[in-house]
XYZ file of C-alpha atoms in Angstrom:
92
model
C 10.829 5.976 100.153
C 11.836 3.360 102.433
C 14.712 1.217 101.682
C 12.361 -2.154 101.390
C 9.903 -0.343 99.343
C 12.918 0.943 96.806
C 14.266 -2.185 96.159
C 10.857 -3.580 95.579
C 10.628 -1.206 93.318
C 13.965 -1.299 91.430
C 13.669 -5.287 91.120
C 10.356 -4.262 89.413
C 12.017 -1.599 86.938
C 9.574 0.629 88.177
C 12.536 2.749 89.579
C 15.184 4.795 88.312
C 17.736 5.741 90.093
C 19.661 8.835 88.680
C 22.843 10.370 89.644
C 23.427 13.979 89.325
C 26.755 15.347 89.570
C 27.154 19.529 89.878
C 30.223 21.132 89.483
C 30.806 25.539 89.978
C 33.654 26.877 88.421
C 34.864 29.982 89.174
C 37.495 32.313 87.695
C 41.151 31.633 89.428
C 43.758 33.923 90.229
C 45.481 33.670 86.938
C 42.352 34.318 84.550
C 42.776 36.562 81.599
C 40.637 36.974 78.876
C 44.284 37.753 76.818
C 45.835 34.481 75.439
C 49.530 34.833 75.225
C 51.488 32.726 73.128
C 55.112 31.163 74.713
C 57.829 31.744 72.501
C 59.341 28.693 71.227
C 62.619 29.237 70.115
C 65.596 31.637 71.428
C 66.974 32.969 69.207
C 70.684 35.204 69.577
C 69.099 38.508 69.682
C 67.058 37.291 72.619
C 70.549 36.225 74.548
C 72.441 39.518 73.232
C 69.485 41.943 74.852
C 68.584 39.537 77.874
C 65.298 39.634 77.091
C 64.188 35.755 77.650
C 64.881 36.166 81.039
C 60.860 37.986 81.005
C 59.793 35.536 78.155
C 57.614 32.547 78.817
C 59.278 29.815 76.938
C 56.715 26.496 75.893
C 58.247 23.266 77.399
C 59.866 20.920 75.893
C 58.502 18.083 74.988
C 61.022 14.561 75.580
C 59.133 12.114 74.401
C 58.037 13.450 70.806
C 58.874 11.070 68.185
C 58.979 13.740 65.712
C 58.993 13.575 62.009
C 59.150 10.212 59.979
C 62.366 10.249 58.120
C 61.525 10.325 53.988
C 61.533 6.971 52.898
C 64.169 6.196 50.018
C 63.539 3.318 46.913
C 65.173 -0.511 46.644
C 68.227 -0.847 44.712
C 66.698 -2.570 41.191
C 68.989 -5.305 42.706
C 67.135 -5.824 45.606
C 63.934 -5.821 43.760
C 64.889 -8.359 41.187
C 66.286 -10.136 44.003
C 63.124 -9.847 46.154
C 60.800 -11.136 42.868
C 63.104 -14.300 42.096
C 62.273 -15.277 46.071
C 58.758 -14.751 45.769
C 58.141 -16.397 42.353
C 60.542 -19.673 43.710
C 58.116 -19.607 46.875
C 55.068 -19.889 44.539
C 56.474 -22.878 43.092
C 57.103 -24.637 45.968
């Protein structure tokens, strides 16, 4: 279709135009239908025997926040304290 013709066409909405995208994927040199698991701690029978210099170890992650510490209660004081303020706020 000529190019004039299309975007008669398109300012119509006559036309559609459609993008297809393809992709092949193939098997790479390190495919295995096996899935291993990396070890993720070393322990000292590991150093004694040597053997996590063969082992694959899972990285490290930096910038894990890890666990929330467990929260604790408010000293009665603080509570009392924290009720006084509130009910002298309601009242102005």
């Amino acid at each position: 279709v000529p190019e004039r013709d299309r975007a008669e066409l398109k300012r119509r909405k006559l036309l559609l135009e459609v993008t297809l995208k393809s992709y092949w994927i193939r098997k790479g040199s390190a495919f295995s239908t096996a899935v291993a698991r990396p070890e993720t701690e070393l322990t000292p029978e590991m150093i004694s025997t040597g053997s996590w210099r063969r082992l694959p170890f899972k990285p490290y992650n930096f910038s894990a926040l890890g666990l929330p510490p467990a929260c604790g209660h408010l000293h009665p004081l603080l509570k009392v304290r924290s009720e006084l303020r509130q009910i002298f706020l309601e009242m102005g």
